[in-house]
Coordinates of C-alpha atoms in Angstrom, one line a residue:
Chain M
X55 CA 24.6 3.8 30.6
X56 CA 26.5 5.8 33.1
X57 CA 25.6 9.5 33.6
X58 CA 29.3 10.3 33.3
X59 CA 29.6 9.0 29.8
X60 CA 27.9 10.2 26.6
X61 CA 29.1 7.5 24.2
X62 CA 29.5 4.2 25.9
X63 CA 29.4 1.1 23.6
X64 CA 26.2 -0.8 24.1
X65 CA 23.2 -2.5 22.6
X66 CA 22.0 0.2 20.3
X67 CA 19.4 -1.5 18.1
X68 CA 18.5 1.3 15.7
X69 CA 20.8 0.5 12.7
X70 CA 20.3 -2.3 10.2
X71 CA 23.7 -3.9 11.1
X72 CA 22.2 -5.0 14.4
X73 CA 19.7 -7.3 12.6
X74 CA 21.4 -8.5 9.5
X75 CA 18.9 -11.2 8.5
X76 CA 15.8 -9.1 9.1
X77 CA 17.6 -6.1 7.5
X78 CA 18.0 -8.0 4.2
X79 CA 14.3 -9.0 4.3
X80 CA 13.0 -5.5 4.9
X81 CA 15.3 -4.0 2.3
X82 CA 14.4 -6.6 -0.3
X83 CA 10.7 -6.4 0.5
X84 CA 10.7 -2.6 0.0
X85 CA 12.6 -2.9 -3.2
X86 CA 10.2 -5.3 -4.8
X87 CA 7.1 -3.3 -3.8
X88 CA 6.2 -0.6 -6.3
X89 CA 4.7 2.5 -4.8
X90 CA 0.9 2.9 -5.1
X91 CA 1.3 6.1 -7.1
X92 CA 4.0 7.6 -9.3
X93 CA 5.9 10.8 -8.6
X94 CA 8.6 11.9 -6.2
X95 CA 9.1 14.1 -3.2
X96 CA 7.9 17.1 -5.1
X97 CA 4.4 15.6 -5.7
X98 CA 3.4 16.8 -2.2
X99 CA 4.4 20.4 -3.1
X100 CA 1.0 21.0 -4.7
X101 CA -0.7 20.1 -1.5
X102 CA 1.5 22.4 0.5
X103 CA 1.2 25.3 -2.0
X104 CA -2.5 25.7 -1.1
X105 CA -1.6 26.5 2.5
X106 CA 1.5 28.5 1.6
X107 CA -0.7 30.8 -0.6
X108 CA -3.1 31.5 2.3
X109 CA -2.3 35.0 3.7
X110 CA -2.7 33.9 7.3
X111 CA 0.3 34.4 9.6
X112 CA 0.9 33.0 13.1
X113 CA -0.1 36.3 14.8
X114 CA 0.6 40.0 15.2
X115 CA 2.4 42.5 17.3
X116 CA 0.0 44.1 19.7
X117 CA -0.6 47.9 19.6
X118 CA 1.3 50.1 22.2
X119 CA -0.2 49.5 25.7
X120 CA 0.8 52.9 27.1
X121 CA 1.2 56.2 25.2
X122 CA 2.1 58.3 28.2
X123 CA 5.4 60.0 29.2
X124 CA 8.5 58.3 28.0
X125 CA 6.7 55.9 25.8
X126 CA 5.0 58.7 23.9
X127 CA 8.4 60.5 23.4
X128 CA 10.1 57.2 22.4
X129 CA 7.4 56.3 19.9
X130 CA 7.6 59.8 18.3
X131 CA 11.2 59.2 17.7
X132 CA 10.4 55.9 15.9
X133 CA 8.6 56.8 12.8
X134 CA 6.3 54.6 10.9
X135 CA 5.0 51.1 11.1
X136 CA 8.5 49.5 11.2
X137 CA 8.6 50.3 14.9
X138 CA 6.6 47.0 15.3
X139 CA 9.7 45.2 14.0
X140 CA 11.8 46.6 16.9
X141 CA 9.0 45.7 19.4
X142 CA 8.7 42.2 17.9
X143 CA 12.5 41.6 18.1
X144 CA 12.7 43.0 21.6
X145 CA 10.0 40.6 22.7
X146 CA 11.9 37.8 21.0
X147 CA 15.0 38.6 23.0
X148 CA 12.9 38.9 26.2
X149 CA 11.4 35.5 25.6
X150 CA 14.8 34.0 24.8
X151 CA 16.5 35.5 27.8
X152 CA 13.7 34.4 30.1
X153 CA 13.9 30.8 28.8
X154 CA 17.7 31.0 28.8
X155 CA 17.5 31.8 32.5
X156 CA 15.5 28.6 33.0
X157 CA 17.9 26.7 30.8
X158 CA 20.8 27.7 33.1
X159 CA 18.7 26.8 36.2
X160 CA 18.2 23.3 34.7
X161 CA 21.9 22.8 34.0
X162 CA 22.8 24.2 37.4
X163 CA 20.5 21.6 39.0
X164 CA 22.3 18.9 36.9
X165 CA 25.7 20.2 37.8
X166 CA 24.9 20.2 41.5
X167 CA 23.7 16.6 41.6
X168 CA 26.4 15.2 39.3
X169 CA 29.1 17.2 41.1
X170 CA 31.5 16.4 38.3
X171 CA 35.2 17.1 38.7
X172 CA 35.7 19.0 35.5
X173 CA 33.6 22.0 34.6
X174 CA 31.4 23.8 34.4
X175 CA 31.4 24.7 38.1
X176 CA 28.2 25.7 39.6
X177 CA 29.4 29.2 40.5
X178 CA 30.4 29.8 36.9
X179 CA 27.0 28.7 35.7
X180 CA 25.3 30.9 38.4
X181 CA 27.1 33.9 37.2
X182 CA 25.8 33.4 33.6
X183 CA 22.3 32.7 35.0
X184 CA 22.3 36.1 36.8
X185 CA 23.4 37.9 33.6
X186 CA 20.7 36.2 31.6
X187 CA 18.1 37.3 34.1
X188 CA 19.4 40.8 34.1
X189 CA 19.2 40.9 30.3
X190 CA 15.6 39.8 30.6
X191 CA 14.9 42.7 32.9
X192 CA 16.7 45.2 30.8
X193 CA 14.8 44.2 27.7
X194 CA 11.5 44.3 29.7
X195 CA 12.3 47.9 30.7
X196 CA 13.0 49.0 27.1
X197 CA 9.7 47.4 25.9
X198 CA 7.9 49.3 28.7
X199 CA 9.6 52.5 27.8
X200 CA 8.4 52.1 24.2
X201 CA 4.9 51.7 25.5
X202 CA 4.9 48.0 24.6
X203 CA 3.5 45.2 26.8
X204 CA 6.4 43.0 28.0
X205 CA 3.9 40.2 28.9
X206 CA 2.7 39.9 25.3
X207 CA 4.0 37.1 23.1
X208 CA 4.8 38.5 19.7
X209 CA 5.3 36.4 16.6
X210 CA 9.1 36.4 16.8
X211 CA 8.9 35.5 20.5
X212 CA 6.6 32.6 19.6
X213 CA 8.9 31.4 16.8
X214 CA 12.0 31.5 18.9
X215 CA 10.2 29.6 21.6
X216 CA 9.2 26.9 19.1
X217 CA 12.7 26.8 17.7
X218 CA 14.4 26.4 21.0
X219 CA 11.9 24.0 22.6
X220 CA 14.2 21.0 21.7
X221 CA 17.0 22.7 23.7
X222 CA 14.9 22.7 26.8
X223 CA 13.9 19.1 26.2
X224 CA 17.6 18.0 26.0
X225 CA 18.7 19.9 29.1
X226 CA 15.8 19.0 31.4
X227 CA 16.1 15.2 30.5
X228 CA 17.8 13.6 33.5
X229 CA 19.3 11.0 31.2
X230 CA 21.4 13.5 29.2
X231 CA 25.0 14.0 30.3
X232 CA 26.7 17.3 30.9
X233 CA 28.3 17.4 27.5
X234 CA 25.0 16.6 25.8
X235 CA 23.4 19.4 27.8
X236 CA 26.3 21.7 26.9
X237 CA 25.7 20.9 23.3
X238 CA 22.1 22.2 23.6
X239 CA 23.4 25.3 25.5
X240 CA 25.9 26.0 22.8
X241 CA 23.1 26.3 20.2
X242 CA 21.2 28.6 22.6
X243 CA 24.3 30.9 23.0
X244 CA 25.1 30.9 19.3
X245 CA 21.6 32.0 18.5
X246 CA 21.6 34.5 21.4
X247 CA 24.8 36.2 20.2
X248 CA 23.3 36.7 16.8
X249 CA 20.0 37.9 18.3
X250 CA 21.8 40.6 20.2
X251 CA 23.8 41.7 17.1
X252 CA 20.6 42.1 15.2
X253 CA 18.9 44.0 18.0
X254 CA 21.9 46.4 18.3
X255 CA 21.6 47.2 14.5
X256 CA 17.9 47.8 14.9
X257 CA 18.3 50.1 17.9
X258 CA 21.0 52.1 16.0
X259 CA 18.7 52.3 13.0
X260 CA 15.9 53.7 15.1
X261 CA 18.4 56.2 16.8
X262 CA 18.0 54.6 20.2
X263 CA 21.5 55.3 21.3
X264 CA 21.2 54.3 25.0
X265 CA 19.4 51.2 24.0
X266 CA 22.1 50.3 21.5
X267 CA 24.9 51.0 24.1
X268 CA 23.2 48.8 26.7
X269 CA 22.7 46.0 24.2
X270 CA 26.4 46.2 23.2
X271 CA 27.3 45.5 26.8
X272 CA 24.8 42.6 26.8
X273 CA 26.4 41.3 23.7
X274 CA 29.8 41.4 25.3
X275 CA 28.5 39.3 28.2
X276 CA 26.9 36.9 25.8
X277 CA 30.2 36.6 23.8
X278 CA 31.8 35.6 27.1
X279 CA 29.1 33.0 27.7
X280 CA 29.5 31.6 24.3
X281 CA 33.3 31.2 24.8
X282 CA 32.8 29.6 28.1
X283 CA 30.2 27.1 26.9
X284 CA 32.4 26.3 23.8
X285 CA 35.3 25.7 26.1
X286 CA 33.5 23.5 28.5
X287 CA 32.0 21.4 25.7
X288 CA 35.2 21.1 23.8
X289 CA 37.1 20.1 27.0
X290 CA 34.5 17.6 28.1
X291 CA 34.3 16.0 24.7
X292 CA 38.0 15.6 24.4
X293 CA 38.1 14.3 28.0
X294 CA 35.5 11.6 27.1
X295 CA 37.4 10.7 24.0
X296 CA 40.6 10.5 25.9
X297 CA 42.3 13.0 23.6
X298 CA 42.6 15.8 26.1
Chain C
X72 CA -0.1 -20.5 29.6
X73 CA -0.6 -22.3 32.9
X74 CA -2.3 -19.6 34.9
X75 CA -5.5 -20.8 36.5
X76 CA -7.9 -17.8 36.6
X77 CA -10.0 -19.2 39.4
X78 CA -7.2 -20.3 41.7
X79 CA -4.8 -17.4 41.3
X80 CA -6.2 -14.6 43.3
X81 CA -3.5 -12.0 42.6
X82 CA -3.1 -8.9 44.8
X83 CA -6.3 -7.7 46.6
X84 CA -7.5 -4.3 45.4
X85 CA -6.9 -2.6 48.7
X86 CA -3.2 -3.5 48.4
X87 CA -2.8 -2.1 44.9
X88 CA -1.1 1.2 45.7
X89 CA 1.4 3.6 44.1
X90 CA 3.6 6.6 44.8
X91 CA 4.2 9.3 42.3
X92 CA 7.8 8.1 42.0
X93 CA 6.5 4.6 41.2
X94 CA 4.2 6.0 38.5
X95 CA 7.0 8.0 36.9
X96 CA 9.9 5.6 36.4
X97 CA 12.9 5.9 34.3
X98 CA 11.7 5.5 30.7
X99 CA 13.0 2.9 28.3
X100 CA 15.9 3.7 25.9
X101 CA 14.6 4.5 22.4
X102 CA 18.0 3.5 21.1
X103 CA 18.9 0.4 23.1
X104 CA 15.7 -1.4 24.1
X105 CA 14.1 -3.9 21.8
X106 CA 11.3 -2.6 19.6
X107 CA 9.0 -5.1 21.1
X108 CA 9.4 -3.6 24.5
X109 CA 8.0 -0.4 23.0
X110 CA 5.3 -2.4 21.3
X111 CA 4.3 -3.9 24.6
X112 CA 4.2 -0.4 26.3
X113 CA 2.0 1.0 23.6
X114 CA -0.2 -2.0 23.6
X115 CA -0.7 -2.1 27.3
X116 CA -1.3 1.7 27.4
X117 CA -4.1 1.0 24.9
X118 CA -5.5 -1.8 27.0
X119 CA -5.5 0.4 30.1
X120 CA -7.0 3.3 28.2
X121 CA -9.9 1.0 27.1
X122 CA -10.3 -0.2 30.7
X123 CA -10.9 3.4 31.8
X124 CA -13.1 4.2 28.8
X125 CA -15.3 1.1 29.4
X126 CA -15.5 1.6 33.1
X127 CA -16.7 5.2 32.7
X128 CA -19.4 4.2 30.2
X129 CA -20.4 1.4 32.6
X130 CA -20.6 3.7 35.5
X131 CA -22.9 6.1 33.6
X132 CA -25.3 3.2 32.9
X133 CA -25.2 1.3 36.2
X134 CA -25.6 3.2 39.4
X135 CA -25.1 0.1 41.6
X136 CA -21.7 -0.5 40.1
X137 CA -20.4 3.0 40.4
X138 CA -18.6 2.4 43.7
X139 CA -16.6 -0.7 42.7
X140 CA -16.0 0.8 39.3
X141 CA -14.5 4.0 40.9
X142 CA -12.2 1.9 43.1
X143 CA -10.9 -0.3 40.3
X144 CA -10.7 2.6 37.9
X145 CA -8.4 4.5 40.2
X146 CA -5.9 1.7 40.0
X147 CA -6.3 1.3 36.2
X148 CA -5.6 5.1 35.9
X149 CA -2.3 4.7 37.7
X150 CA -1.4 1.5 35.9
X151 CA -1.9 3.3 32.6
X152 CA 0.2 6.2 33.8
X153 CA 3.0 4.0 34.9
X154 CA 3.0 2.1 31.6
X155 CA 2.6 5.2 29.3
X156 CA 5.3 7.2 31.1
X157 CA 7.8 4.4 30.2
X158 CA 8.0 6.0 26.8
X159 CA 11.0 8.3 26.6
X160 CA 11.0 12.1 26.0
X161 CA 13.4 11.8 23.1
X162 CA 10.8 9.8 21.2
X163 CA 8.9 12.3 19.0
X164 CA 5.2 12.1 18.2
X165 CA 6.0 10.8 14.7
X166 CA 8.4 8.2 16.1
X167 CA 5.7 7.1 18.6
X168 CA 3.3 6.9 15.7
X169 CA 5.6 4.5 13.9
X170 CA 5.6 2.5 17.1
X171 CA 1.7 2.5 17.1
X172 CA 1.6 1.2 13.6
X173 CA 4.1 -1.5 14.5
X174 CA 1.7 -2.6 17.3
X175 CA -1.2 -2.5 14.9
X176 CA 0.6 -4.8 12.4
X177 CA 2.4 -7.2 14.6
X178 CA -0.2 -7.7 17.3
X179 CA -3.1 -7.8 14.9
X180 CA -1.2 -10.3 12.7
X181 CA -0.5 -12.5 15.8
X182 CA -4.2 -12.3 16.8
X183 CA -5.3 -13.2 13.3
X184 CA -3.3 -16.4 13.3
X185 CA -4.5 -17.6 16.7
X186 CA -8.2 -16.6 16.1
X187 CA -10.3 -19.8 15.8
X188 CA -13.3 -18.1 14.1
X189 CA -12.6 -17.9 10.4
X190 CA -14.8 -14.8 9.9
X191 CA -13.1 -12.9 12.8
X192 CA -9.7 -13.9 11.5
X193 CA -10.6 -12.4 8.2
X194 CA -11.7 -9.2 9.9
X195 CA -8.3 -8.9 11.6
X196 CA -6.4 -9.6 8.4
X197 CA -8.5 -7.0 6.6
X198 CA -7.7 -4.3 9.2
X199 CA -4.1 -5.4 9.5
X200 CA -3.4 -4.7 5.8
X201 CA -4.7 -1.2 6.2
X202 CA -2.5 -0.4 9.2
X203 CA 0.4 -2.0 7.3
X204 CA -0.1 0.7 4.6
X205 CA -0.3 3.4 7.3
X206 CA 3.2 2.5 8.4
X207 CA 4.5 3.0 4.9
X208 CA 2.8 6.4 4.6
X209 CA 4.1 7.6 7.9
X210 CA 7.6 6.3 7.1
X211 CA 7.5 8.3 3.9
X212 CA 6.5 11.4 5.9
X213 CA 9.3 10.8 8.4
X214 CA 11.8 10.5 5.6
X215 CA 10.6 13.3 3.3
X216 CA 9.6 15.9 5.9
X217 CA 12.0 15.2 8.8
X218 CA 14.9 13.4 7.0
X219 CA 14.7 10.5 9.4
X220 CA 14.5 6.7 9.0
X221 CA 11.4 4.9 10.4
X222 CA 13.5 1.7 10.7
X223 CA 15.4 3.2 13.6
X224 CA 12.1 2.6 15.5
X225 CA 11.0 -0.6 13.8
X226 CA 14.4 -2.3 14.1
X227 CA 13.9 -4.4 10.9
X228 CA 11.0 -6.4 12.5
X229 CA 8.3 -4.9 10.2
X230 CA 8.3 -4.3 6.4
X231 CA 7.9 -0.8 5.1
X232 CA 6.0 -1.1 1.9
X233 CA 2.5 -0.4 0.6
X234 CA -0.5 -2.4 1.9
X235 CA -4.1 -1.8 0.9
X236 CA -3.6 1.9 -0.2
X237 CA -4.9 4.3 2.5
X238 CA -6.7 6.3 -0.2
X239 CA -9.0 3.3 -0.9
X240 CA -9.6 2.5 2.8
X241 CA -12.2 5.2 3.1
X242 CA -15.6 3.5 3.3
X243 CA -19.2 4.5 4.0
X244 CA -20.0 4.0 7.7
X245 CA -22.3 1.0 7.0
X246 CA -19.5 -0.8 5.3
X247 CA -17.3 -0.7 8.4
X248 CA -19.8 -2.8 10.5
X249 CA -19.1 -6.5 11.0
X250 CA -21.0 -9.4 12.3
X251 CA -20.6 -9.9 16.1
X252 CA -19.5 -13.2 17.6
X253 CA -22.2 -15.1 19.6
X254 CA -21.5 -14.7 23.3
X255 CA -22.8 -18.2 23.9
X256 CA -20.8 -19.9 21.2
X257 CA -17.6 -18.0 20.8
X258 CA -14.3 -19.3 22.3
X259 CA -13.0 -17.3 25.2
X260 CA -9.9 -16.4 23.2
X261 CA -12.1 -14.8 20.5
X262 CA -13.5 -12.5 23.1
X263 CA -10.1 -11.6 24.5
X264 CA -8.8 -11.0 21.0
X265 CA -11.6 -8.7 20.1
X266 CA -11.1 -6.6 23.2
X267 CA -7.3 -6.4 22.7
X268 CA -7.5 -5.2 19.1
X269 CA -10.4 -2.8 19.7
X270 CA -8.4 -1.3 22.6
X271 CA -5.3 -0.9 20.5
X272 CA -7.1 0.7 17.6
X273 CA -9.2 3.1 19.9
X274 CA -6.0 4.3 21.5
X275 CA -4.4 4.8 18.1
X276 CA -7.3 6.9 17.0
X277 CA -7.2 9.0 20.1
X278 CA -3.4 9.5 19.8
X279 CA -3.6 10.7 16.2
X280 CA -6.4 13.1 17.1
X281 CA -4.3 14.5 19.9
X282 CA -0.9 14.8 18.2
X283 CA -2.1 15.6 14.6
X284 CA -2.5 19.3 15.2
X285 CA 0.9 19.6 16.8
X286 CA 2.6 19.1 13.3
X287 CA 3.6 22.2 11.3
X288 CA 3.9 20.6 7.9
X289 CA 0.6 20.7 6.0
X290 CA 1.1 17.2 4.5
X291 CA 1.7 15.9 8.0
X292 CA -1.5 17.6 9.3
X293 CA -3.5 16.2 6.4
X294 CA -2.0 12.7 6.7
X295 CA -2.8 12.5 10.4
X296 CA -6.4 13.7 9.6
X297 CA -6.7 11.0 6.9
X298 CA -5.3 8.1 8.9
X299 CA -7.2 9.2 12.1
X300 CA -10.4 8.8 10.0
X301 CA -9.4 5.2 9.1
X302 CA -8.6 4.5 12.7
X303 CA -12.2 5.6 13.6
X304 CA -13.4 3.2 10.9
X305 CA -11.3 0.5 12.5
X306 CA -12.8 1.2 16.0
X307 CA -16.2 0.9 14.4
X308 CA -15.2 -2.4 12.8
X309 CA -13.7 -4.0 15.9
X310 CA -16.4 -2.9 18.4
X311 CA -19.0 -4.3 16.1
X312 CA -17.5 -7.9 16.3
X313 CA -18.2 -8.0 20.0
X314 CA -21.6 -9.4 21.0
X315 CA -23.7 -6.4 22.1
X316 CA -25.9 -8.7 24.1
X317 CA -23.3 -9.3 26.8
X318 CA -24.3 -7.8 30.1
X319 CA -22.3 -4.9 31.5
X320 CA -20.8 -7.2 34.2
X321 CA -20.0 -9.8 31.6
X322 CA -18.2 -7.1 29.6
X323 CA -16.3 -5.9 32.6
X324 CA -15.3 -9.4 33.5
X325 CA -14.0 -10.0 30.0
X326 CA -12.1 -6.7 30.1
X327 CA -10.3 -7.7 33.2
X328 CA -9.5 -11.1 31.8
X329 CA -8.1 -9.5 28.7
X330 CA -5.9 -7.4 30.9
X331 CA -4.6 -10.4 32.7
X332 CA -4.0 -12.2 29.5
X333 CA -2.1 -9.4 27.8
X334 CA 0.1 -8.6 30.9
X335 CA 0.9 -12.2 31.1
X336 CA 1.9 -12.3 27.5
X337 CA 4.1 -9.3 28.1
X338 CA 5.7 -10.7 31.2
X339 CA 6.6 -14.0 29.4
X340 CA 8.4 -12.3 26.5
X341 CA 9.9 -9.1 27.9
X342 CA 13.7 -8.7 27.4
X343 CA 14.2 -5.8 29.8
X344 CA 14.2 -7.2 33.3
X345 CA 13.1 -3.9 34.9
X346 CA 10.1 -3.7 32.6
X347 CA 9.4 -7.4 33.0
X348 CA 8.9 -6.9 36.7
X349 CA 6.3 -4.2 36.0
X350 CA 4.3 -6.7 33.8
X351 CA 4.5 -9.3 36.5
X352 CA 3.3 -6.9 39.1
X353 CA 0.4 -5.9 36.9
X354 CA -0.6 -9.6 36.2
X355 CA -1.1 -9.9 40.0
X356 CA -3.0 -6.6 40.1
X357 CA -5.3 -7.6 37.3
X358 CA -6.0 -10.9 38.9
X359 CA -7.1 -9.1 42.0
X360 CA -9.4 -6.9 40.0
X361 CA -10.7 -9.9 38.0
X362 CA -11.6 -11.7 41.2
X363 CA -13.4 -8.6 42.5
X364 CA -15.6 -8.6 39.3
X365 CA -16.1 -12.4 39.6
X366 CA -17.6 -11.8 43.0
X367 CA -19.8 -8.9 41.8
X368 CA -21.1 -11.2 39.0
X369 CA -22.0 -13.9 41.6
X370 CA -23.6 -11.4 43.9
X371 CA -25.5 -9.2 41.4
X372 CA -26.3 -11.4 38.4
X373 CA -26.2 -14.7 40.3
X374 CA -24.1 -16.1 37.6
X375 CA -21.0 -18.3 37.8
X376 CA -18.0 -16.6 36.0
X377 CA -16.9 -20.1 35.0
X378 CA -19.7 -20.0 32.4
X379 CA -17.8 -17.2 30.7
X380 CA -14.1 -17.5 31.5
X381 CA -11.8 -20.4 30.7
X382 CA -10.3 -22.3 33.6
X383 CA -6.8 -21.5 32.4
X384 CA -5.7 -18.8 29.9
X385 CA -4.8 -19.6 26.3
X386 CA -1.2 -19.6 25.1
X387 CA 0.6 -16.3 25.2
X388 CA 0.0 -14.0 22.3
X389 CA 3.3 -14.1 20.3
X390 CA 5.2 -10.7 20.4
X391 CA 7.4 -11.2 17.4
X392 CA 7.8 -10.3 13.7
X393 CA 5.0 -11.7 11.7
X394 CA 6.7 -10.8 8.4
X395 CA 5.9 -14.1 6.5
X396 CA 2.3 -14.1 7.5
X397 CA 1.9 -10.4 6.7
X398 CA 3.5 -10.9 3.2
X399 CA 1.2 -13.9 2.5
X400 CA -1.9 -11.9 3.5
X401 CA -0.6 -9.0 1.4
X402 CA -0.2 -11.1 -1.7
X403 CA -3.7 -12.7 -1.3
X404 CA -6.0 -10.1 0.2
X405 CA -4.7 -6.6 -0.7
X406 CA -7.6 -6.1 -3.1
X407 CA -10.3 -7.0 -0.7
X408 CA -13.0 -4.4 0.0
X409 CA -15.9 -4.4 2.4
X410 CA -19.6 -4.3 1.6
X411 CA -21.9 -4.3 4.6
X412 CA -20.5 -7.0 6.9
X413 CA -19.0 -9.0 4.0
X414 CA -15.6 -8.8 2.2
X415 CA -15.6 -8.6 -1.6
X416 CA -13.1 -8.3 -4.4
X417 CA -12.4 -4.8 -5.6
X418 CA -14.0 -5.6 -8.9
X419 CA -17.3 -6.3 -7.1
X420 CA -17.4 -2.8 -5.7
X421 CA -19.9 -0.9 -8.0
X422 CA -18.9 2.6 -9.2
X423 CA -22.1 3.9 -7.5
X424 CA -21.6 2.1 -4.2
X425 CA -21.8 4.3 -1.1
X426 CA -18.1 3.6 -0.2
X427 CA -16.8 4.4 -3.7
X428 CA -18.8 7.7 -3.8
X429 CA -17.7 8.6 -0.3
X430 CA -14.0 7.8 -1.1
X431 CA -14.1 9.8 -4.4
X432 CA -15.4 12.9 -2.6
X433 CA -13.0 12.7 0.3
X434 CA -10.1 12.4 -2.2
X435 CA -11.4 14.9 -4.7
X436 CA -9.1 17.8 -3.5
X437 CA -6.1 15.6 -3.3
X438 CA -5.0 12.6 -1.3
X439 CA -2.4 13.2 1.4
X440 CA -1.4 9.5 1.7
X441 CA -0.7 9.3 -2.0
X442 CA 1.0 12.7 -2.2
X443 CA 3.4 12.0 0.7
X444 CA 4.4 8.6 -0.7
X445 CA 4.4 9.3 -4.4
X446 CA 7.1 7.1 -5.9
X447 CA 8.4 6.2 -2.4
X448 CA 10.4 3.1 -1.7
X449 CA 12.0 2.7 1.7
X450 CA 15.8 2.4 1.7
X451 CA 18.1 1.8 4.7
X452 CA 19.1 5.2 6.0
X453 CA 16.3 7.1 4.1
X454 CA 15.9 7.7 0.4
X455 CA 18.6 10.4 0.5
X456 CA 21.1 7.6 1.1
X457 CA 21.1 6.9 -2.6
X458 CA 20.1 10.4 -3.9
X459 CA 22.5 12.2 -6.2
X460 CA 23.6 15.6 -4.9

């Protein structure tokens, strides 16, 4: 299949319509075979409940690494254990922006080789890449100011990494087209926009005014990214469909 | 299959070379390639994996063979890499698992039909019905946990229905041992069959042990643990049918012959021309390796390899749906159990037998294979296709 096309007609063999005789046999065979035990999809719930009831979690937020200077002052301002929520969500954003930077590097590499006529242009992608990188550095700075360790992987950082691992798989696959890569990027930008909104509310809740103001600027940039990616994806999809 | 093992010399070992780009070729299409192309890739990865496993064991026990083993093994390593890296990155671990079980069903069923020894054929049918059930359990997992249809991978070639229930496949270790063929009397094809299926099952075991912990869902984690345990039993079964009295060199020779035979079977039936050329190249590589081992046998053991190998290879192993055969075996042998090296009816299994007691204990805190497939019947497009909202 050509790199330029996401949906060429071809020999896709996954559906039953591609093998009508065998499809009939496999469906009839399944129908006439009773299951080896009664029940339904809920039967496995009891097995899962045992594990759900365990109190283990995937991990914890590390204690502050540095209680000197600004960090001490900042921590004083943030009362109680809930400060770990802010640290955890900051680490989540840091991880997402760091991976986001790599996502844009991968898509830039693809755009350079494919040299496609219609967007996104490499310079447009590079501009977003620089902003993602600067967001990563900004969050890193705030974690350090709070006495946190920006190299630590907190639970939310871990979860967001697992959740977005498929996006990286799609974009780094040389066989995926630009629109397919943009689809993955759109998911990243949608999640990123909501991530920044959450973080702004948290910063405001902890009376971190400067932090909230800087994050609002970051959100504005992310909103522009989202609009651009949406626009590219929509245009490319319509272009492929011939409805542009 | 008109390939004369003693005349066809293949590519000499010193000319068996690769670059990294050759090792990492564009993978097959999960969507467009035929399911049997995937079956062949998984099978040959298993054959190469066994080549490495055997040759390492051989090197640890035979100082005088370490140098030729190291040279051949380097090529086998790269052959395995090239073959295994043909699997595409959009194929998940569970999708690959469905492919593994399709290999275990269709290849074992084909072997069972061409096996001339009645007892060995029974051994293959016995194991095949168990892997057949694994496919059904994993398909239920894929449907109920991931909302996906296993038939997208199987392409209607294999049935998705219960076999011998996985929950009763658990046996005491002594009931997994079988009687070996006699190296002096067994037909060459019997030896190649045994190596082929042992390799496939060993690889399956190793794969489940590797990917099992990567699943989040507790039912998936338990199901992989349970089926990996059966695959370990299957490795025990299949390695025990091979005559342990064969010398190390004799075993090495047979391993290389099995590789030639399987690559040749692949080359003759491959529908993707790019992949077919890989199988053809590796037929020539394996012939080169086989001749190197023939020479070692002459030099070291003073034996003529013609005592062991046939002059020409048997007919290609069919790579095709064995649905009718599988259904016949299912209807006649699903209730078989094993006691020692013999097969018995389930009614003959005493309540205090070692296997029954072992099985009862293993299942005493719940059976993942029963839980995941409770009331499950495969339907095109998943069971949600007919579910009421």
